[in-house]
Amino acid sequence: MSQSLSDFDKTPVTVLTGYLGAGKTTLLNRILTENHGKKYAVIINEFGEIGIDNELVVDADEEVFEMNNGCICCTVRGDLIRIIEGLFKRKDRFDAIVVETTGLADPGPVAQTFFVDDDVSRRARLDSIVTVVDARHLPARLKDSREAEEQIAFADVIVLNKTDLVSKDELAEVERRIRSVNRFAQIHHATKCDVDLAKVLDRGAFDLNRILDLEPDFLKNNPAHGEAGHVHDEHCGHDHGHDHHHHDHQHGHNPAHGEPGHVHDEHCGHDHHHDHGDDSIHDTTVKSVSLKLDTPVDSRKFDAWIGELLATKGQDILRSKGILDFKGSDKRFVFQAVHMIKDGDFQRDWRSDEDRFSRLVFIGRDLDRDALQKGFEGCRA
Amino acid sequence: MSNVKNASPGTQVGFRAYLWQFQSAVVAVASADEAGHAGFGLGDGSIALRPFDQPDANTTRRLIVHPDSALLCLAASPDGEGFVSGGDDGRLMLTTVDGEGSELATVPRKWIEQIAVSEGGIAYGAGKRVGLLTAQGAPVAVFEDHPSTVTGLAFNPKGKRLVVSHYGGVSLWWTKSEQQTAKRLNWKSSHVAVTWSPDGKFVMTATQENEMHGWRLSDSADMRMSGYPSKPRSLSWSKDGRWLATSGAEVVVVWDCKGKGPMGTAPMELSRGALVTAVACHPKHGLIASGHADGQIKMGRINDESSIDLEKLGPAPITSLAWSRDGRYLIAGGEDGSAGILDFGT
Ligand SMILES: [Zn+2]
Ligand SMILES: [Zn+2]
Ligand SMILES: [Zn+2]
C-alpha cells in the first residue's frame, strides 16, 4: 500500500494477559494513570469486573475466527480488527493501545491478528505480549490449565507478581517452571505489580530488527535481560535501519487480480491441509528449543523446510524466531512466526568483526529437538 | 477549478472539482437528494454539509451529531431530507440538513457500526443486534440471533427482506415485526460486508480471506470469487444490476452477474492504479468511480479498458464515494480528512 507507515510510526499495541486475580488490573491501572506521556486506548473483556478510569475504554467480546478453511491455529480476533479500525476513525484520542485478554484466552489469535489483517497492520503494530502471573498460584494453574501455559509460552515479558507471598525456594521453583516453558521471556519480579513500566511498554518485541536486542541469549548463552548473570554487550544496542517487512502466509497463491501472471480460475482458493492434532490432551507441556548452525544456510532449503514444518506442525509450534546466515548474502535474515504465520526480512549487514551463524528458537508443545536439529542441519548450504 | 480530462481519443469528461480538507477522517459520505446536500460523516462525531448548487468553502455547515464520540457509519435518510448515522456512543441518529436531530435508538456500551437504508425502512447493527425501524424511524423489530457481531446489512430491492453478514455466513430476515427465525446461508469464513443484487437473485459478501462469496437465492448455490490481495469491502452494483464492482485489488474488479452468476467467469479489470479502497457505480450510465489508497479518484467505463484520473484528493486512502441520485455529483472523502464534490453538470 502506498500509505504504508514505517513500523516506527505505527501505533504500538501491548497485549496484557493473565488470570483474573494475578494482578493484571493493577498493572493496567498503572499504565493508564502513571505519567509516561502517552494516552492509551484500552480494549478489555471483563468490563464489569474491572474498575478502570480512562476516557477510551472499549468493551470487546473475544470473537475468535478461524481462517484458511477452519484450521484451528490459523485464527484471528474478529472483534479486534473491527475495534482497532473503529478507533482509528479518531486517532487524535490516543497514541498507544492496550489489549487486555481474559484469563482463559489463548494469545495466539490476538498476535496473529496483527500479522494477518492488512487494515490493522497498516496502522498498528504488536509491541509485546505481557503476562502477569501470581507466584503463589502459578504452579497449580500450570497443572490445570492449558491457557496458563500458553500465556507464558507466548509472553515476551512476564511479571511474576506477589513474590512477597512465597518463600525464596518457592519463588525459585516457580521461576524454574516458567523457564522450562519459555526460556526467552524477560521475567520481572513484583509485589503489587510494582514493576518499572519502562520494562513493560515499548518493548518492540515483535520488531524483527530488535529480535536480537531483546534476546542476547539468542546470540550466545548469555542469560536474558533481567536475569542473574546477564551481560550487556554490543548486541544489546539497537540499530534501527528499517527495511520493509513482507508478510507471508504460507500459501502459495495465484498472483492477485490485476497483477502480472494472475490466472482467473473458478476458485483461485487455497485449500491447505494440516494434521489436526488431538486438542483434548492438555497435559503435554510446552518447552523452548534453541538451535544453532555455524556454517551458512541455503535459503531455498530453509524456506522449504520451515514452510513444511510450520504447515504441518504449526499448531503445536506457538512462536518461533530466527537469525539466518544465508549463503551468498551479506545481510542477516531475521524471521519470526506465530503458529503457521511467518514474517521475515533481510536486516543489516553482518559486521566483519562478528561471528556469522544461524540461530532458530522454537517455543511449542511436543517439540522433537532431535528432529528439528536434523531438519535444520539439512538446510546447510 | 474546472477540468476537462481526456480518456481514450474521442472521449471527454468535463467536471468542476471542489476540494477541501477536514481536521478529522471522513468515515463515510452520502447524498441527501431531496434536500440537495452532500453529507460527510466525520471521525469527530459530526456531519458536515454542503449544498450541491453552491459547494464553495463558505457554505460548509457542521452538525455535532455524536458529541465527544466517533461517527462510524452514515447513510442518506429514506426521505432524502437528511442522514442517518451511528456512532461509538451507541446512538443511532436521524438528522435533517436543517440540523434537526432525533435519536432513533441507543444501545448502551455498544458501537453502532452498520446502517442500511431503503425506501421501506432503516436497519442498524450494534454487536450481535440488528434493529429494524420504519422509514420515519419508528421501531419495528430487533433481531438478536446472530452468531457473532454483525458486519454488514443490506435490504433486498423491494425492502421486504434484510440480509445480515457475520461470522460463518449470512442471515435473511423478513422486514416485519412478527416472530421469525432467520434463514441462514452458511459458509465457513468471516464475512465482512454484504450486498443484495438489484434483481434480487444474489447475495454477495466480502470475506476476511480476501475473497468474494455469493449465494444464488433460487437454490442457495455457493459462489466463490477470489484472487484479491486485500479485502474487497466496497461493493457497488451497476444500475441495471448486471455488474458488481468491487474494491480490494489494484484494479476495480467487476463481475458479470447476468444469468447463473459470476463464478467461473473472468471479471473485468478497470482503472488500474494503487489499491482500490472505494467504488461507486454511476446511477445512470455504465461508469464506475473508484477511490484508491493513494487518494486518487478515477473513472472507468464498463466494457472499455481506458480509464481517466479525475482528481487526487490527498495522500491518504479514499474511504468513501457516493453519487447523487441524478448522477451529476460525485462525493468523496479520505482517511486524512480530505473531501471533495465533483460536479459533472454542464
Ligand atoms: Zn493453521
Ligand atoms: Zn543487555
Ligand atoms: Zn481471478
XYZ file of C-alpha atoms and ligand atoms in Angstrom:
730
model
C 0.000 0.000 0.000
C 1.324 3.406 -0.844
C 0.400 4.807 2.545
C 2.293 2.155 4.436
C 3.826 3.557 7.577
C 7.209 2.545 8.826
C 6.952 0.429 11.943
C 8.200 3.330 13.960
C 5.143 5.427 13.073
C 2.628 2.726 13.787
C 0.612 2.747 16.957
C 2.086 0.275 19.462
C -0.210 -2.338 20.922
C 0.594 -4.079 24.188
C -1.261 -7.293 24.912
C -1.846 -7.925 28.582
C -2.681 -11.484 29.579
C -3.000 -13.378 32.831
C -5.548 -14.774 35.211
C -8.009 -12.560 36.945
C -6.525 -12.097 40.385
C -2.924 -12.311 39.227
C -2.660 -8.544 39.255
C -3.434 -7.680 35.648
C -5.892 -4.941 36.598
C -3.405 -3.305 38.939
C -0.854 -3.187 36.150
C -3.431 -1.884 33.679
C -4.447 0.910 36.016
C -0.822 1.863 36.489
C -0.331 2.029 32.719
C -3.363 4.313 32.455
C -2.624 6.626 35.336
C 1.144 6.994 35.558
C 2.785 9.874 33.866
C 4.587 8.471 30.845
C 3.305 10.949 28.303
C 1.108 8.543 26.379
C -2.652 8.373 26.018
C -3.881 4.800 25.943
C -6.967 3.318 24.392
C -7.892 0.162 26.288
C -9.688 -2.814 24.843
C -10.963 -5.018 27.635
C -13.106 -8.083 28.022
C -14.170 -8.076 31.617
C -15.736 -4.679 31.760
C -17.962 -5.224 34.739
C -15.248 -6.655 36.902
C -12.577 -4.112 36.258
C -12.667 -0.655 37.694
C -10.815 1.440 35.161
C -10.699 5.153 34.960
C -9.904 6.059 31.394
C -11.620 8.008 28.670
C -11.209 5.458 25.980
C -12.218 2.032 27.203
C -13.756 -0.316 24.684
C -15.686 -3.350 25.755
C -14.901 -6.276 23.462
C -16.253 -9.763 23.085
C -13.447 -12.125 22.258
C -14.564 -13.322 18.852
C -12.016 -15.828 17.623
C -12.431 -16.549 13.935
C -10.841 -19.401 12.078
C -9.307 -18.714 8.717
C -7.926 -20.936 5.982
C -10.831 -23.326 5.859
C -11.172 -23.683 9.561
C -7.610 -24.529 10.553
C -7.732 -24.432 14.352
C -4.500 -22.468 14.750
C -5.000 -20.005 11.901
C -7.258 -17.785 13.971
C -7.748 -14.068 14.399
C -9.710 -11.886 16.784
C -12.523 -10.553 14.602
C -13.597 -8.082 17.269
C -10.080 -6.615 17.472
C -9.968 -5.998 13.739
C -13.213 -4.027 13.910
C -12.379 -2.167 17.092
C -8.910 -1.095 16.020
C -10.305 0.131 12.748
C -13.041 2.000 14.618
C -10.545 3.594 16.996
C -8.515 4.940 14.086
C -11.503 6.973 12.943
C -10.458 9.276 15.773
C -6.782 8.734 16.106
C -6.255 12.043 17.893
C -7.673 10.450 21.020
C -4.820 8.022 21.776
C -1.258 7.168 20.900
C -0.996 3.605 22.114
C -3.330 0.677 22.711
C -3.539 -1.965 25.424
C -5.485 -5.119 24.713
C -6.463 -6.976 27.849
C -7.448 -10.592 27.381
C -9.335 -12.825 29.754
C -7.519 -15.357 31.839
C -8.934 -18.050 29.608
C -7.692 -16.604 26.348
C -5.108 -18.105 24.056
C -2.810 -15.235 22.980
C -2.312 -16.788 19.528
C -5.318 -15.219 17.792
C -4.510 -11.786 19.212
C -0.942 -11.947 17.971
C -1.921 -13.324 14.577
C -4.424 -10.540 14.031
C -1.514 -8.124 13.675
C 0.181 -10.246 11.034
C -2.831 -11.366 9.046
C -5.056 -8.334 8.741
C -3.780 -5.614 6.394
C -6.102 -2.945 7.722
C -4.775 -3.498 11.224
C -1.103 -3.987 10.383
C -1.007 -0.897 8.221
C -1.557 1.329 11.249
C -0.871 -0.664 14.391
C 1.975 -2.943 15.406
C 2.091 -5.570 18.093
C 4.630 -4.306 20.607
C 4.763 -7.170 23.065
C 2.791 -9.757 24.975
C 2.950 -9.164 28.698
C 1.768 -11.910 31.029
C 1.081 -11.284 34.689
C 1.325 -14.370 36.881
C 0.798 -14.906 40.559
C 3.845 -16.520 42.179
C 1.743 -18.444 44.651
C -0.909 -19.834 42.345
C 1.005 -20.372 39.133
C 2.144 -23.966 39.806
C -1.479 -25.048 40.276
C -2.594 -23.091 37.218
C 0.039 -24.717 35.064
C -1.281 -28.121 36.102
C -4.942 -27.491 35.417
C -4.963 -25.063 32.535
C -3.592 -25.145 29.057
C -4.205 -21.409 28.757
C -1.895 -20.554 31.672
C 0.867 -22.435 29.934
C 0.174 -20.771 26.593
C 0.145 -17.318 28.135
C 3.634 -17.964 29.474
C 4.757 -19.546 26.224
C 3.663 -16.532 24.180
C 4.995 -13.918 26.578
C 7.789 -11.508 25.810
C 7.597 -10.082 29.289
C 6.431 -11.942 32.388
C 5.545 -10.024 35.510
C 5.985 -12.506 38.327
C 3.734 -10.874 40.878
C 3.031 -11.359 44.574
C 6.549 -12.595 45.217
C 6.130 -11.461 48.811
C 3.610 -14.245 49.359
C 6.016 -17.110 48.668
C 9.268 -18.328 50.180
C 12.589 -17.950 48.432
C 12.594 -21.606 47.484
C 9.055 -21.466 46.165
C 9.948 -18.450 44.093
C 12.964 -20.217 42.620
C 10.759 -23.183 41.763
C 8.120 -21.004 40.083
C 10.793 -19.314 38.053
C 12.214 -22.666 37.044
C 8.737 -23.736 35.893
C 8.380 -20.580 33.820
C 11.815 -21.046 32.273
C 11.022 -24.644 31.385
C 8.175 -23.357 29.209
C 9.697 -20.146 27.916
C 13.433 -19.622 28.145
C 13.389 -16.351 26.289
C 10.922 -14.059 28.029
C 12.131 -11.401 30.397
C 10.934 -12.090 33.925
C 10.378 -9.211 36.321
C 9.649 -9.833 39.979
C 6.970 -7.704 41.579
C 4.781 -7.312 44.589
C 1.530 -5.482 43.824
C 2.710 -5.204 40.206
C 5.285 -2.580 41.130
C 7.373 -3.249 38.039
C 9.051 -0.405 36.182
C 6.630 0.369 33.317
C 9.551 1.038 31.005
C 10.212 -2.694 31.191
C 6.665 -3.468 30.091
C 5.832 -0.835 27.478
C 7.549 -0.064 24.187
C 9.488 -3.298 24.030
C 9.437 -3.782 20.281
C 9.331 -7.497 20.921
C 7.832 -8.258 17.514
C 10.099 -5.843 15.683
C 12.318 -8.033 13.540
C 15.125 -5.539 13.918
C 15.071 -5.869 17.653
C 14.834 -9.615 17.976
C 18.473 -9.721 18.967
C 18.470 -6.775 21.281
C 15.851 -8.288 23.458
C 17.346 -11.700 23.496
C 21.080 -11.736 23.748
C 20.526 -15.341 24.770
C 19.968 -15.796 21.143
C 23.469 -14.927 20.232
C 25.455 -16.638 22.889
C 24.367 -18.329 26.008
C 24.110 -15.028 27.779
C 21.148 -15.076 30.179
C 18.265 -12.780 29.242
C 17.920 -9.202 30.403
C 16.837 -9.059 33.991
C 18.283 -12.429 34.793
C 21.204 -13.129 37.039
C 24.423 -13.223 35.082
C 23.198 -11.163 32.114
C 25.994 -9.274 30.467
C 25.082 -6.203 28.479
C 27.109 -6.423 25.324
C 27.285 -4.871 21.899
C 24.273 -6.846 20.803
C 22.007 -5.124 23.304
C 22.063 -1.806 21.474
C 19.558 -1.162 18.755
C 20.374 -0.036 15.321
C 17.218 0.978 13.566
C 17.768 0.673 9.905
C 14.325 -0.190 8.657
C 13.503 -2.226 5.660
C 10.057 -3.072 4.534
C 8.770 -6.297 6.012
C 6.829 -8.626 3.918
C 4.377 -10.966 5.480
C 3.983 -14.355 4.101
C 1.066 -16.522 4.954
C 2.307 -19.885 3.924
C 0.018 -20.328 0.978
C 1.271 -20.379 -2.498
C -1.214 -18.328 -4.459
C -2.081 -17.184 -7.877
C -0.971 -13.540 -8.201
C -3.767 -11.167 -7.297
C -6.271 -9.709 -9.725
C -4.540 -7.055 -11.709
C -1.071 -8.418 -11.074
C 1.059 -9.939 -13.774
C 0.687 -13.666 -14.009
C -2.752 -13.825 -12.458
C -4.779 -16.692 -13.818
C -8.505 -16.356 -13.418
C -9.909 -19.632 -12.348
C -13.084 -20.932 -10.795
C -11.751 -20.698 -7.343
C -8.290 -19.328 -7.024
C -8.843 -20.556 -3.468
C -6.315 -22.249 -1.312
C -7.251 -25.415 0.447
C -4.415 -26.198 2.701
C -4.239 -29.294 4.733
C -2.834 -29.661 8.159
C -2.648 -32.547 10.526
C -5.147 -31.618 13.144
C -3.676 -32.880 16.387
C -5.826 -34.036 19.228
C -6.778 -30.861 21.003
C -8.198 -32.542 24.057
C -4.927 -33.532 25.674
C -3.628 -30.604 27.634
C -1.280 -32.487 29.810
C 1.516 -32.128 27.289
C 3.980 -29.437 28.114
C 5.320 -26.504 26.254
C 9.050 -26.051 26.072
C 11.676 -23.986 24.302
C 14.209 -25.287 21.825
C 17.166 -23.346 20.505
C 19.224 -24.487 17.516
C 22.415 -23.147 16.012
C 24.456 -23.679 12.853
C 27.909 -22.232 12.331
C 28.097 -22.687 8.578
C 25.922 -20.843 6.030
C 22.399 -21.933 5.224
C 20.864 -22.382 1.786
C 17.903 -20.010 1.639
C 15.829 -22.209 -0.627
C 16.348 -25.274 1.502
C 15.474 -23.265 4.575
C 12.292 -21.824 3.029
C 11.152 -25.268 2.005
C 11.926 -26.817 5.376
C 10.446 -24.094 7.583
C 7.413 -23.812 5.310
C 6.712 -27.515 5.568
C 7.469 -27.567 9.292
C 5.057 -24.748 10.099
C 2.380 -26.054 7.762
C 2.424 -29.475 9.412
C 3.478 -28.742 12.997
C 2.419 -25.108 13.279
C -0.475 -25.915 15.530
C 1.978 -27.033 18.189
C 4.706 -24.502 17.494
C 3.433 -21.400 19.242
C 6.219 -18.971 18.446
C 9.442 -19.210 16.513
C 12.188 -16.732 15.756
C 15.455 -16.869 13.976
C 18.501 -15.188 12.519
C 19.865 -16.779 9.373
C 23.208 -16.543 7.680
C 22.229 -17.277 4.099
C 24.962 -18.279 1.719
C 25.504 -15.594 -0.880
C 24.061 -12.765 1.219
C 25.961 -10.244 3.293
C 22.840 -9.372 5.207
C 21.376 -11.133 8.185
C 17.948 -12.602 7.581
C 15.588 -12.324 10.529
C 12.472 -14.348 10.879
C 9.554 -14.878 13.239
C 6.317 -16.808 13.254
C 3.218 -17.227 15.335
C 1.908 -20.724 14.669
C 1.808 -21.013 10.842
C 2.009 -17.333 10.047
C 5.515 -16.125 9.382
C 7.237 -12.872 8.702
C 10.803 -12.488 7.540
C 13.184 -9.934 6.142
C 16.788 -9.157 5.382
C 18.222 -6.902 8.032
C 21.587 -5.193 8.419
C 24.896 -6.437 7.046
C 26.934 -8.890 9.056
C 29.777 -6.948 10.597
C 33.284 -8.048 9.739
C 34.131 -8.401 13.417
C 31.266 -10.698 14.330
C 30.857 -14.422 14.014
C 28.376 -15.450 11.385
C 25.912 -18.126 12.411
C 22.265 -19.138 12.136
C 20.054 -19.477 15.172
C 16.488 -20.698 15.477
C 14.301 -20.683 18.526
C 11.010 -22.535 18.946
C 8.506 -22.445 21.763
C 5.922 -25.156 21.437
C 4.229 -28.310 22.502
C 5.693 -31.755 21.898
C 8.774 -30.407 20.183
C 11.159 -33.088 18.975
C 14.514 -31.434 19.446
C 16.475 -34.048 17.522
C 14.152 -33.954 14.541
C 14.262 -30.157 14.489
C 18.041 -30.176 14.714
C 18.245 -32.721 11.914
C 15.904 -30.686 9.727
C 17.870 -27.520 10.358
C 21.169 -29.304 9.614
C 19.629 -30.320 6.300
C 19.431 -26.651 5.332
C 23.200 -26.224 5.265
C 24.448 -24.793 2.034
C -11.299 24.604 -10.505
C -12.517 23.493 -13.908
C -11.304 20.481 -15.743
C -11.577 18.654 -18.977
C -9.896 15.271 -18.951
C -9.123 13.181 -21.970
C -9.741 9.499 -21.792
C -9.371 7.453 -24.929
C -9.407 9.530 -28.113
C -12.814 10.969 -28.650
C -13.905 10.726 -25.047
C -14.006 13.783 -22.905
C -15.246 14.164 -19.411
C -15.754 17.660 -18.134
C -16.331 18.499 -14.493
C -15.766 21.094 -11.822
C -13.951 19.939 -8.711
C -14.412 21.417 -5.244
C -11.769 20.054 -2.893
C -11.032 20.826 0.730
C -9.794 19.331 3.975
C -11.408 18.497 7.308
C -9.489 18.111 10.568
C -10.630 14.553 11.074
C -11.124 11.473 8.925
C -14.041 11.241 6.530
C -15.686 7.984 7.595
C -18.483 7.928 5.017
C -20.221 10.199 2.512
C -23.827 10.246 1.313
C -26.192 12.294 -0.830
C -29.406 13.750 0.664
C -31.067 14.073 -2.724
C -34.337 15.766 -1.812
C -32.532 18.385 0.239
C -29.792 18.752 -2.383
C -26.900 18.316 0.043
C -23.736 16.278 0.238
C -23.031 14.859 3.691
C -19.634 13.951 5.130
C -19.632 11.796 8.261
C -16.502 12.630 10.227
C -14.463 10.777 12.815
C -15.043 13.561 15.338
C -18.740 12.689 15.529
C -20.058 15.447 13.281
C -21.721 15.540 9.890
C -20.504 18.276 7.549
C -22.873 19.503 4.839
C -22.507 21.327 1.570
C -25.336 22.197 -0.832
C -24.792 20.837 -4.336
C -25.880 24.053 -6.001
C -23.246 26.116 -4.211
C -20.494 23.865 -2.924
C -17.985 26.595 -2.013
C -15.974 26.624 1.161
C -18.096 29.178 2.963
C -21.208 27.049 2.633
C -19.969 24.230 4.859
C -22.082 23.588 7.929
C -21.177 21.243 10.765
C -23.763 19.367 12.773
C -22.461 17.835 16.008
C -24.442 14.621 15.943
C -22.379 12.332 18.186
C -20.703 14.683 20.689
C -17.321 13.552 22.050
C -17.643 10.349 20.047
C -16.674 8.910 16.703
C -19.166 8.564 13.877
C -18.861 5.047 12.482
C -21.448 4.870 9.705
C -23.638 7.172 7.630
C -26.399 6.874 5.041
C -28.914 9.210 3.474
C -32.281 9.053 5.235
C -35.070 7.278 3.322
C -36.877 10.571 2.568
C -33.680 12.156 1.204
C -34.010 15.121 3.573
C -31.049 14.249 5.763
C -28.863 11.500 7.169
C -28.905 8.511 9.447
C -25.724 7.898 11.415
C -24.320 5.569 14.044
C -21.504 6.189 16.492
C -19.300 4.682 19.151
C -21.654 6.361 21.632
C -24.150 3.603 20.816
C -26.637 6.061 19.319
C -28.482 5.921 16.022
C -29.338 9.445 14.899
C -31.612 10.892 12.217
C -30.557 14.409 11.269
C -32.117 16.683 8.655
C -29.975 19.092 6.674
C -31.645 21.860 8.681
C -29.974 20.463 11.762
C -32.971 18.849 13.412
C -31.775 15.698 15.113
C -33.651 12.828 16.660
C -32.294 9.793 18.431
C -33.774 6.685 16.848
C -32.110 4.078 19.060
C -29.492 3.649 21.765
C -27.516 0.532 22.560
C -25.587 1.070 25.794
C -21.851 0.335 25.657
C -22.001 -0.910 22.072
C -20.889 0.720 18.871
C -23.392 1.231 16.070
C -21.217 0.218 13.159
C -23.660 -0.721 10.433
C -26.529 1.037 8.696
C -28.700 0.113 5.746
C -31.476 2.239 4.341
C -34.194 1.514 1.822
C -37.400 3.293 0.934
C -39.168 0.950 3.280
C -37.006 1.291 6.345
C -33.807 1.723 8.285
C -31.688 -1.045 9.817
C -28.702 -0.767 12.131
C -26.210 -3.230 13.582
C -24.648 -2.995 17.049
C -22.809 -6.015 18.366
C -24.961 -9.043 17.587
C -28.112 -6.969 17.477
C -29.883 -5.715 14.369
C -32.625 -3.146 14.861
C -35.256 -2.526 12.208
C -37.165 0.754 12.001
C -39.701 2.294 9.659
C -38.569 4.891 7.146
C -39.707 7.527 9.633
C -37.639 5.925 12.402
C -40.280 4.092 14.454
C -39.079 0.771 15.878
C -40.339 -2.358 14.123
C -38.269 -5.282 15.352
C -34.981 -6.302 16.934
C -33.146 -9.386 15.691
C -30.597 -10.726 18.152
C -29.978 -14.225 16.868
C -26.635 -13.845 15.128
C -23.567 -15.974 15.851
C -21.172 -13.029 16.030
C -21.027 -9.287 15.748
C -22.886 -8.050 12.698
C -20.531 -6.861 9.963
C -22.884 -5.819 7.166
C -26.524 -5.153 6.337
C -28.449 -4.858 3.086
C -32.109 -4.710 2.088
C -33.380 -6.585 -0.906
C -34.558 -4.370 -3.778
C -38.162 -4.251 -2.580
C -37.177 -3.645 1.021
C -39.101 -6.754 2.089
C -36.086 -8.664 3.320
C -32.867 -7.840 5.107
C -29.582 -9.724 4.890
C -27.101 -9.629 7.763
C -23.490 -10.768 7.396
C -21.481 -12.246 10.268
C -19.002 -14.984 11.074
C -19.932 -18.183 9.288
C -22.362 -16.767 6.728
C -25.434 -14.560 6.457
C -28.925 -14.434 7.984
C -32.013 -13.442 5.985
C -34.880 -11.759 7.840
C -38.309 -10.540 6.725
C -38.735 -6.843 7.412
C -41.755 -7.195 9.641
C -42.315 -7.367 13.346
C -43.581 -10.939 13.527
C -41.699 -13.562 15.466
C -39.464 -15.331 12.981
C -36.392 -17.466 12.566
C -33.703 -16.279 10.187
C -32.880 -18.260 7.112
C -29.162 -18.983 7.335
C -26.821 -19.308 4.419
C -23.612 -20.790 5.750
C -20.066 -20.511 4.520
C -17.088 -21.138 6.765
C -15.435 -17.752 6.804
C -15.593 -14.362 8.438
C -17.838 -12.242 6.222
C -17.084 -8.529 6.489
C -19.559 -6.855 4.096
C -22.749 -7.813 2.291
C -24.861 -6.659 -0.635
C -28.046 -7.793 -2.356
C -28.216 -7.664 -6.141
C -30.749 -5.206 -7.627
C -32.534 -8.085 -9.400
C -32.894 -9.825 -6.047
C -31.188 -13.014 -7.236
C -27.854 -12.908 -5.414
C -26.464 -12.116 -2.008
C -22.749 -11.395 -2.096
C -20.269 -10.963 0.738
C -16.647 -9.953 1.115
C -14.580 -12.167 3.401
C -11.653 -11.767 5.757
C -9.743 -14.166 3.484
C -9.733 -11.623 0.654
C -12.467 -13.282 -1.349
C -15.972 -12.615 -2.537
C -18.572 -15.153 -1.613
C -22.038 -15.350 -3.101
C -25.263 -17.281 -2.830
C -27.761 -17.731 -5.640
C -31.022 -17.467 -3.722
C -33.064 -19.663 -6.076
C -31.143 -22.759 -4.997
C -28.725 -21.467 -2.286
C -25.807 -22.439 -4.550
C -22.461 -21.101 -3.346
C -20.231 -18.926 -5.484
C -16.671 -18.132 -4.658
C -14.574 -15.496 -6.375
C -11.020 -14.938 -5.219
C -7.698 -13.543 -6.313
C -7.835 -10.307 -4.314
C -4.733 -9.096 -2.477
C -6.916 -7.338 0.098
C -10.466 -7.478 1.460
C -12.972 -6.420 -1.257
C -15.063 -4.417 1.168
C -16.556 -1.720 -1.019
C -19.252 -3.196 -3.266
C -21.425 -1.377 -5.818
C -23.957 -2.575 -8.382
C -24.470 -1.072 -11.800
C -27.884 0.493 -12.394
C -29.144 -2.467 -14.409
C -27.968 -4.925 -11.775
C -25.747 -6.810 -14.164
C -22.343 -5.705 -12.905
C -20.897 -5.819 -9.415
C -17.886 -3.544 -8.892
C -15.538 -4.390 -6.016
C -12.527 -2.863 -4.265
C -9.570 -4.810 -2.862
C -7.201 -5.017 -5.840
C -5.096 -2.575 -7.854
C -7.882 -2.570 -10.400
C -11.624 -2.271 -9.968
C -12.731 -5.900 -10.251
C -16.141 -6.057 -11.950
C -18.131 -9.297 -12.003
C -20.758 -10.044 -14.621
C -23.783 -11.295 -12.682
C -26.179 -11.998 -15.513
C -27.676 -15.475 -15.778
C -26.313 -18.003 -13.339
C -23.817 -15.666 -11.742
C -20.158 -14.752 -11.962
C -18.423 -17.849 -10.643
C -16.083 -19.320 -13.190
C -16.130 -16.188 -15.311
C -13.287 -13.740 -15.752
C -14.021 -10.348 -14.225
C -13.407 -7.043 -15.958
C -10.485 -5.094 -14.600
C -10.849 -1.315 -14.755
C -8.942 1.777 -13.648
C -5.568 0.344 -12.713
C -3.677 2.239 -10.021
C -2.972 1.999 -6.324
C -5.125 -0.384 -4.270
C -8.824 0.360 -4.788
C -10.456 1.290 -1.478
C -13.900 2.550 -2.597
C -16.133 2.037 -5.621
C -19.379 3.668 -6.754
C -21.283 2.832 -9.930
C -22.893 5.749 -11.710
C -26.683 5.722 -11.167
C -27.484 6.144 -14.882
C -24.545 5.333 -17.126
C -22.053 2.489 -17.385
C -19.401 4.362 -15.437
C -17.647 3.348 -12.251
C -15.894 5.811 -9.975
C -13.096 4.395 -7.858
C -11.108 5.739 -4.924
C -7.595 4.457 -4.336
C -5.145 4.064 -1.454
C -3.050 6.979 -2.725
C -6.001 9.392 -2.661
C -6.616 9.213 -6.401
C -10.142 9.156 -7.803
C -10.567 7.514 -11.179
C -13.409 6.759 -13.519
C -13.694 3.657 -15.648
C -16.239 2.617 -18.209
C -17.791 -0.836 -18.352
C -16.513 -2.790 -21.349
C -13.804 -0.243 -22.017
C -10.182 -0.649 -20.989
C -9.488 3.045 -20.740
C -9.947 4.992 -17.553
C -9.283 8.554 -16.515
C -7.824 10.161 -13.438
C -10.372 12.590 -12.050
C -8.745 14.183 -9.010
C -6.268 13.338 -6.299
C -7.936 14.167 -3.020
C -4.918 13.863 -0.728
C -2.129 11.395 0.019
C -4.298 9.076 2.164
C -6.717 6.334 1.096
C -10.176 7.289 -0.134
C -12.666 5.944 2.396
C -15.974 6.591 0.670
C -17.574 7.611 -2.627
C -21.228 8.352 -3.431
C -23.118 9.699 -6.417
C -26.101 11.991 -6.176
C -29.216 10.200 -7.449
C -29.247 12.186 -10.693
C -25.618 11.218 -11.348
C -24.421 14.801 -11.592
C -22.342 14.978 -8.409
C -19.705 12.624 -7.054
C -18.987 12.998 -3.342
C -15.666 11.739 -1.978
C -13.806 11.598 1.318
C -10.412 10.382 2.557
C -8.856 8.955 5.670
C -6.864 12.161 6.216
C -9.989 14.351 6.159
C -9.650 15.303 2.527
C -13.018 15.844 0.859
C -14.459 16.758 -2.471
C -17.502 17.245 -4.654
C -17.088 16.715 -8.382
C -19.793 18.380 -10.468
C -20.283 16.761 -13.874
C -23.123 19.104 -14.863
C -22.638 21.485 -17.731
Zn -3.194 -23.230 10.799
Zn 21.510 -6.393 27.654
Zn -9.161 -14.248 -10.740
